[in-house]
CSV table of C-alpha atoms and ligand atoms in Angstrom, one decimal:
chain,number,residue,atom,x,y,z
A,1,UNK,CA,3.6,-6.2,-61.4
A,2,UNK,CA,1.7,-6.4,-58.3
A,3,UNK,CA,3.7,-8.2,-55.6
A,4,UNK,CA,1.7,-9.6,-52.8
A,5,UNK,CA,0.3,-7.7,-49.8
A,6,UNK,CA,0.0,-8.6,-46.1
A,7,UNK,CA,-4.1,-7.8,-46.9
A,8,UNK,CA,-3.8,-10.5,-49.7
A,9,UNK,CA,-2.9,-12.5,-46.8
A,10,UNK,CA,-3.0,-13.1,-43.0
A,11,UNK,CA,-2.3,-10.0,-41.2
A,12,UNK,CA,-2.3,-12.2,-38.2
A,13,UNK,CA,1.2,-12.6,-39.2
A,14,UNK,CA,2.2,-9.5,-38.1
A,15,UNK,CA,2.7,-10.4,-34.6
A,16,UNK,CA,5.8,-12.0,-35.0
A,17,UNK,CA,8.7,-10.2,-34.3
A,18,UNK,CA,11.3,-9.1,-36.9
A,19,UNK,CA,14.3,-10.6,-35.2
A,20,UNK,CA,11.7,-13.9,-35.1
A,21,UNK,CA,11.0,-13.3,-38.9
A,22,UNK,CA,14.8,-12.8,-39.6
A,23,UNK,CA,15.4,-16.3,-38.4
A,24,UNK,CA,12.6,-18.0,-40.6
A,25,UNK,CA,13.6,-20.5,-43.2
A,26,UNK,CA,14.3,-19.3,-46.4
A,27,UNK,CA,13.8,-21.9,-48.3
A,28,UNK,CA,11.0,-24.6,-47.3
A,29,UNK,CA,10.3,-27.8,-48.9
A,30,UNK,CA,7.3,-29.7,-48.3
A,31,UNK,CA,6.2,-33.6,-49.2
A,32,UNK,CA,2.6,-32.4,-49.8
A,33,UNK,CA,0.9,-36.0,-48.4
A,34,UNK,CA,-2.4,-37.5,-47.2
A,35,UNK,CA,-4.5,-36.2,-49.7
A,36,UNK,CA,-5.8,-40.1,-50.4
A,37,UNK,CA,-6.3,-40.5,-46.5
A,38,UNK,CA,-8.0,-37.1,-46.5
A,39,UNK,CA,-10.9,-38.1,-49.2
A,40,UNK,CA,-11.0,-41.7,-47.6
A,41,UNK,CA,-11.5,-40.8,-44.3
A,42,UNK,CA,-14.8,-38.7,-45.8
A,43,UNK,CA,-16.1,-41.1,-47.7
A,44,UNK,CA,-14.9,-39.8,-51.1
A,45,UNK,CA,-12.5,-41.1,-54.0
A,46,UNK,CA,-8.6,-40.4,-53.6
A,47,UNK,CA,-8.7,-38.1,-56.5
A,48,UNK,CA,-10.9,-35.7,-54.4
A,49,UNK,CA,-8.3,-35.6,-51.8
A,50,UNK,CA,-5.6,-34.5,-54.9
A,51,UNK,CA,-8.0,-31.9,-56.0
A,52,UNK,CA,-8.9,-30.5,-52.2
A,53,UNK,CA,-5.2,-30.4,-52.1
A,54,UNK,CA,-4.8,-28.3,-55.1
A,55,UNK,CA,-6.4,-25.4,-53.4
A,56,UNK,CA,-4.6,-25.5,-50.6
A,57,UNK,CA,-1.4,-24.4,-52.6
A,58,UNK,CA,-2.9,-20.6,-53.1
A,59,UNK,CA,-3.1,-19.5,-49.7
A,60,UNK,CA,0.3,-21.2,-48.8
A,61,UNK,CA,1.8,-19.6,-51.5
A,62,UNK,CA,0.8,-16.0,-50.0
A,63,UNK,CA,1.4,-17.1,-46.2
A,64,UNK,CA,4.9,-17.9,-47.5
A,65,UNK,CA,5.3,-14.5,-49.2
A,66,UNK,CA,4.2,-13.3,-46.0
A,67,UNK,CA,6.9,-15.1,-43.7
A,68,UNK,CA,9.9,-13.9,-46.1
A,69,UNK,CA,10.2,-17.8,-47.7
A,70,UNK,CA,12.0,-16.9,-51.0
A,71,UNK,CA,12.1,-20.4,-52.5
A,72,UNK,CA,8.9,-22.7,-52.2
A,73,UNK,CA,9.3,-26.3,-53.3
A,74,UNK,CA,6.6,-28.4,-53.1
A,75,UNK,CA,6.7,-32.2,-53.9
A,76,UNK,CA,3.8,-33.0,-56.3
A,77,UNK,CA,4.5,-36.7,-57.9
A,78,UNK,CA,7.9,-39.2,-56.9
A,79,UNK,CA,9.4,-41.4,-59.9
A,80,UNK,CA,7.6,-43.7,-57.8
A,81,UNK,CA,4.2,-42.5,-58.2
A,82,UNK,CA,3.9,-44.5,-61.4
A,83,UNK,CA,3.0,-47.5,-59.6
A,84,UNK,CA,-0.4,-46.0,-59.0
A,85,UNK,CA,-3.5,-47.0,-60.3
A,86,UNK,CA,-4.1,-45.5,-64.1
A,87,UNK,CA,-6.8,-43.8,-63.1
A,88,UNK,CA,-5.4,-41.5,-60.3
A,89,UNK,CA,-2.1,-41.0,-61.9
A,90,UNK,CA,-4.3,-39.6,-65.1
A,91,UNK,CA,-6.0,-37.5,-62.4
A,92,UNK,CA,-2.9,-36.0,-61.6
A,93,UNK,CA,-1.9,-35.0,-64.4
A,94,UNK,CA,-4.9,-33.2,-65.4
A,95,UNK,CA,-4.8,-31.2,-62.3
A,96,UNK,CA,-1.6,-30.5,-62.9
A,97,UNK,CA,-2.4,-29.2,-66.1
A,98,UNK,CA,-5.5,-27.1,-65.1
A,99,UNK,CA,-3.5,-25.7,-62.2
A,100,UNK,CA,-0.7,-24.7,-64.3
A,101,UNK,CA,-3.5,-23.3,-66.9
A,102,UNK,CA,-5.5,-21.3,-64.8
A,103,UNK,CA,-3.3,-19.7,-62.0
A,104,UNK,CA,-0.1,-18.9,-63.9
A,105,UNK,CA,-1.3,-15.3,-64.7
A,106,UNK,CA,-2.2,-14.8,-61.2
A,107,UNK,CA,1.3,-16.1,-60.1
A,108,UNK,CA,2.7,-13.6,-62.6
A,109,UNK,CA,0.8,-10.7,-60.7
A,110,UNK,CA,2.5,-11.6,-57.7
A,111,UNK,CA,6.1,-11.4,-59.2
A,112,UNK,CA,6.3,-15.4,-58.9
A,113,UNK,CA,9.2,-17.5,-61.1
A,114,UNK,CA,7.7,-21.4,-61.4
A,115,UNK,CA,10.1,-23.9,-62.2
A,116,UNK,CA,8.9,-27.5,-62.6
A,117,UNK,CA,11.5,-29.8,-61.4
A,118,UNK,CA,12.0,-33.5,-62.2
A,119,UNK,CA,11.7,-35.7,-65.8
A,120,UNK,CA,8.9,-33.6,-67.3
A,121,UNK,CA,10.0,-35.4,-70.8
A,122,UNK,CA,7.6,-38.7,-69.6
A,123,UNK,CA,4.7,-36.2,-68.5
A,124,UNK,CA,1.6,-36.5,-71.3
A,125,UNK,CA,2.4,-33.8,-74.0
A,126,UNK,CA,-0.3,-31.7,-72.5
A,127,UNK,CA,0.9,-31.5,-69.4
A,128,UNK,CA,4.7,-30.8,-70.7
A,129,UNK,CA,2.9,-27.8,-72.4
A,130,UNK,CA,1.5,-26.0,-70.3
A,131,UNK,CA,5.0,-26.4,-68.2
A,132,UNK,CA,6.5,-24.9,-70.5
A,133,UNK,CA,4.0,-21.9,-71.6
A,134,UNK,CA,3.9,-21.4,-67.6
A,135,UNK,CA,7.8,-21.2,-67.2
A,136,UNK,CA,8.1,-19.0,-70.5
A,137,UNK,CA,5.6,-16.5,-69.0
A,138,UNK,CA,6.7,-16.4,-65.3
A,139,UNK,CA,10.8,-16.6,-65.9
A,140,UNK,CA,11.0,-12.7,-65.5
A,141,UNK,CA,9.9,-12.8,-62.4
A,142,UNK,CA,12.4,-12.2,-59.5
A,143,UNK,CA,10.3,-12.0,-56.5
A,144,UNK,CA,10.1,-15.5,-55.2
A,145,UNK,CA,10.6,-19.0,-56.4
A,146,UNK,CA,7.9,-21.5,-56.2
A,147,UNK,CA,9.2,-25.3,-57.6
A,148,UNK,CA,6.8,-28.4,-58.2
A,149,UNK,CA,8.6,-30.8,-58.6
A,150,UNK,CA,6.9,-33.8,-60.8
A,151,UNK,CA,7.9,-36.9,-61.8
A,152,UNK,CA,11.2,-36.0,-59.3
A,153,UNK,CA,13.1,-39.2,-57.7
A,154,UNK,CA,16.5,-38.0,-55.7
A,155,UNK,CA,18.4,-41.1,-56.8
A,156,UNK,CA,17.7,-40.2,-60.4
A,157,UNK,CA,18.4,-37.0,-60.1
A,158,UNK,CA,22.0,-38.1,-58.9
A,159,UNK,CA,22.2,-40.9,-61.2
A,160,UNK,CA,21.8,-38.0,-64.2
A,161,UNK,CA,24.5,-35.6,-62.6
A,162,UNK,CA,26.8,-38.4,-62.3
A,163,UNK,CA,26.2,-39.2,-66.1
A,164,UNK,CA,26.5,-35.7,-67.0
A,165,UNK,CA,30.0,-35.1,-65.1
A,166,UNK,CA,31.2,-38.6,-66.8
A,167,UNK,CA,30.2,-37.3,-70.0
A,168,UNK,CA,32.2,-33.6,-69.4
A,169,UNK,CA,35.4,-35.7,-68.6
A,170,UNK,CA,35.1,-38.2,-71.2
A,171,UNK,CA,34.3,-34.9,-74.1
A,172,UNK,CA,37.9,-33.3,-72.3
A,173,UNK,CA,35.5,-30.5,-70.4
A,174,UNK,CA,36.1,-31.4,-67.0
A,175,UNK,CA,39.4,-32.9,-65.3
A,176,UNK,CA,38.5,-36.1,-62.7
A,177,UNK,CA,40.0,-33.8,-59.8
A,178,UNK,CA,37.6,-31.2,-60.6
A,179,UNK,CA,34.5,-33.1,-59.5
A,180,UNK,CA,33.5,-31.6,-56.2
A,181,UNK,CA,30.4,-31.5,-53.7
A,182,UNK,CA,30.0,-27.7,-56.1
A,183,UNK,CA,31.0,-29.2,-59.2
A,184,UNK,CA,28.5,-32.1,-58.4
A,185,UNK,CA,25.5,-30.1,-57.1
A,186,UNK,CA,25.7,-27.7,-60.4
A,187,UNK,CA,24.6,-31.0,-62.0
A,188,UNK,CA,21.3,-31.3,-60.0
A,189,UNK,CA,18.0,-30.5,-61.7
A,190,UNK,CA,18.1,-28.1,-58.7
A,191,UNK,CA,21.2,-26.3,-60.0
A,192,UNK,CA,22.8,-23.2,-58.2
A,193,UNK,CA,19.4,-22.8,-55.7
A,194,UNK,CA,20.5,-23.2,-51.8
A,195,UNK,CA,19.5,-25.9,-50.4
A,196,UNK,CA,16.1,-26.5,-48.4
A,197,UNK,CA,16.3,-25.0,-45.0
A,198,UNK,CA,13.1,-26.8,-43.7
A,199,UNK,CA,11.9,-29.8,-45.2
A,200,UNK,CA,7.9,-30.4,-44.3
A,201,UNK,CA,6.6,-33.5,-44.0
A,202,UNK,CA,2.6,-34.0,-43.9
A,203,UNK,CA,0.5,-36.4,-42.8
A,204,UNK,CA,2.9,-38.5,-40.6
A,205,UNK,CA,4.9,-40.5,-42.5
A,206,UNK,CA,8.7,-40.2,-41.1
A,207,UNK,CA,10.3,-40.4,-44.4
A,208,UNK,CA,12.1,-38.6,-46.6
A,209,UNK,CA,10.4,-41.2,-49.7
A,210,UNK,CA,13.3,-40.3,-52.2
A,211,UNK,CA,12.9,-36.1,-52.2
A,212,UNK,CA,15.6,-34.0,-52.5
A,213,UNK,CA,18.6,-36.9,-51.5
A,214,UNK,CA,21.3,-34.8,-51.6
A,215,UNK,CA,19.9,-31.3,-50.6
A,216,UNK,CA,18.7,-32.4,-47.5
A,217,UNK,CA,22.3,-33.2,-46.0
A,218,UNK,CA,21.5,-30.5,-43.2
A,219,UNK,CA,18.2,-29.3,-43.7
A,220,UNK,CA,15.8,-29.3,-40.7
A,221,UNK,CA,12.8,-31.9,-40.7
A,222,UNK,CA,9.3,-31.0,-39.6
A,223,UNK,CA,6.6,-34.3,-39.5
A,224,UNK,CA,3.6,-32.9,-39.1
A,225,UNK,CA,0.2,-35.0,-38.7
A,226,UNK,CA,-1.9,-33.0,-40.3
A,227,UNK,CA,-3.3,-34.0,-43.9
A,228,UNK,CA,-2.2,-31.4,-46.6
A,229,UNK,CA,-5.7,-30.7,-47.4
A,230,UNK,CA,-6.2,-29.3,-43.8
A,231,UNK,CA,-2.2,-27.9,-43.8
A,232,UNK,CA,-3.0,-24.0,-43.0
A,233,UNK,CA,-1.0,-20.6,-43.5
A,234,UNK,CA,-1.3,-20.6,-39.2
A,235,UNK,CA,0.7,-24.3,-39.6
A,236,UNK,CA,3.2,-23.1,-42.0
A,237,UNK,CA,3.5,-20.0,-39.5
A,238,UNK,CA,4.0,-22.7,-36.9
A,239,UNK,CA,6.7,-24.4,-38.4
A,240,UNK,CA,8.7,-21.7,-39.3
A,241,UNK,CA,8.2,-20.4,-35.3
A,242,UNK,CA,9.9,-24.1,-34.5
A,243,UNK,CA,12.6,-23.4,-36.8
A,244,UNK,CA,13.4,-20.6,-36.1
A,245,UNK,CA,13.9,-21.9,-32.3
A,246,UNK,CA,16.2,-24.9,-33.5
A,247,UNK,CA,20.2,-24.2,-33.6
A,248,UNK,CA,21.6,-25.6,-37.0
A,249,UNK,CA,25.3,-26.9,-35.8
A,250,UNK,CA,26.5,-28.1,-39.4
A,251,UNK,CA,28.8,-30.5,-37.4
A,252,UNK,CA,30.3,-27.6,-35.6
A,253,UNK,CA,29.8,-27.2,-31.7
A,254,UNK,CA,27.6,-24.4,-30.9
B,1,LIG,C1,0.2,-37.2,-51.6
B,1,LIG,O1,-0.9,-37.7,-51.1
B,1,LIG,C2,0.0,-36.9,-53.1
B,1,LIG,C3,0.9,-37.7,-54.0
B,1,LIG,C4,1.8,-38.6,-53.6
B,1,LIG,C5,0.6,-37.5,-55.4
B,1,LIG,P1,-1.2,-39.3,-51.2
B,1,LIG,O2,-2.0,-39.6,-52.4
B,1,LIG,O3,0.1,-40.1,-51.1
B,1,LIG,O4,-2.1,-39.5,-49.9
B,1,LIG,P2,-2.0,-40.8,-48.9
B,1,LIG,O5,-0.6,-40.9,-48.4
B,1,LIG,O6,-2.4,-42.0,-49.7
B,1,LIG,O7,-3.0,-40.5,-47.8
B,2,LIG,C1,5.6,-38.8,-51.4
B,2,LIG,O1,4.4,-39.3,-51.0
B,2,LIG,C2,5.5,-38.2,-52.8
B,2,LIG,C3,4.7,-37.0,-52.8
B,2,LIG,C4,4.1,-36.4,-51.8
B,2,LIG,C5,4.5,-36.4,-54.1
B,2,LIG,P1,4.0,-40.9,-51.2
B,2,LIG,O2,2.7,-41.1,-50.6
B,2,LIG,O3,4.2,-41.3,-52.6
B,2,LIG,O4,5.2,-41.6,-50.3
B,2,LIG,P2,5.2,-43.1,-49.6
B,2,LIG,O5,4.8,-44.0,-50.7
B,2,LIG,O6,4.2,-43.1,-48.5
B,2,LIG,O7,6.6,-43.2,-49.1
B,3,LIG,MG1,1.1,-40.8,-49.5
């Protein structure tokens, strides 16, 4: 296994400090958007803007390697996405499935573990296969995380936990007193993974548009205005520099 280099990326990185570095996120989340706005402003269809988009995920994958993120998640298509036209959502899908195709040996080279994250059951069957051949090949890797999650909604994703606890205490599993904030976020599709330190937003929109509901409770928020399309490794570099500048108080008073 190859992991990544700093040549496979920007060496330009190297001029932040170490005690900087140290205080870098270590898990980043970002709401990849303004890929239709991208193509539109340039005269091309919305389903340019998706596939522009797509290759923008390689080199932030290796700028994150590069700033110490452990955990990657990026936000690929809402629950809500559905509402789209045919057309674009089919679109999406097959990039998805191309993507997952063609760079998951690459990923593996890197020492990368991909987990897809939402209600991959409605996906087409193509697309749930190459999630699953992609997962199946990557799972033994243990030097970072990268998470797409698709088809993801944060209000279903607590609606299923709460289901899943009712059913535990109903089968004689789980006593009422046992549900917790732990026992309840063991339930999320998300599991035992810490929460998002930084949560990205591109494009300008100042909304969270249903991602990650619960695991956001004290995670920092970035809006950028940049388009994903145009979001660089120098941005991502950027952002972690403002985080690592804010002061998380967790309700506490310094
Ligand atoms: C984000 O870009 C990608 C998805 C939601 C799938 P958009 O397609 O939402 O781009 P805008 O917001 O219309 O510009
Ligand atoms: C959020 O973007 C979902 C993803 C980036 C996958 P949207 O473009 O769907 O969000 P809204 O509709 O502007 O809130
Ligand atoms: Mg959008």
């Amino acid at each position: 296994m190859t992991e990544l280099s700093p040549e496979s990326s920007m060496s330009s990185f190297s001029r932040d400090r170490d005690d900087e570095k140290e205080r870098f996120p270590k898990h980043v989340a970002v709401i990849m958007d303004g890929n239709g706005r991208w193509a539109t402003q340039r005269g091309m269809d919305r389903t340019m803007g998706h596939f522009a988009a797509s290759k923008m995920i390689k080199p932030i994958i290796l700028a994150a390697d590069e700033l110490g993120i452990k955990i990657l998640s990026l936000f690929c298509f809402s629950t809500e996405n559905w509402r789209r036209p045919q057309l674009e959502v089919e679109s999406l899908f097959d990039l998805l499935t191309q993507y997952t195709r063609l760079e998951s040996d690459e990923l593996d080279s890197w020492g990368i573990r991909v987990k897809f994250i939402g209600d991959i059951k409605k996906l087409p069957e193509r697309t749930q296969l190459a999630i699953q051949e992609c997962e199946a090949l990557l799972a033994h890797n243990t030097h970072s995380q990268l998470n797409f999650f698709v088809n993801y909604g944060g209000r279903a994703e607590i609606v299923n936990a709460a289901k899943e606890l009712a059913e535990d205490v109903k089968n004689g599993l789980l006593n009422l007193d046992e549900i917790d904030e732990q026992s309840f976020s063991r339930k999320l599709f998300t599991g035992n993974m810490p929460d998002p330190d930084l949560i990205i937003r591109t494009s300008g929109e100042q909304r969270v548009s249903n991602f990650l509901l619960w695991q956001l409770a004290y995670s920092e928020l970035l809006v950028t205005e940049t388009l994903w399309p145009d979001f660089s490794p120098e941005d991502l570099r950027k952002a972690c520099l403002d985080y690592s500048r804010r002061f998380r108080r967790f309700g506490d008073v310094s």
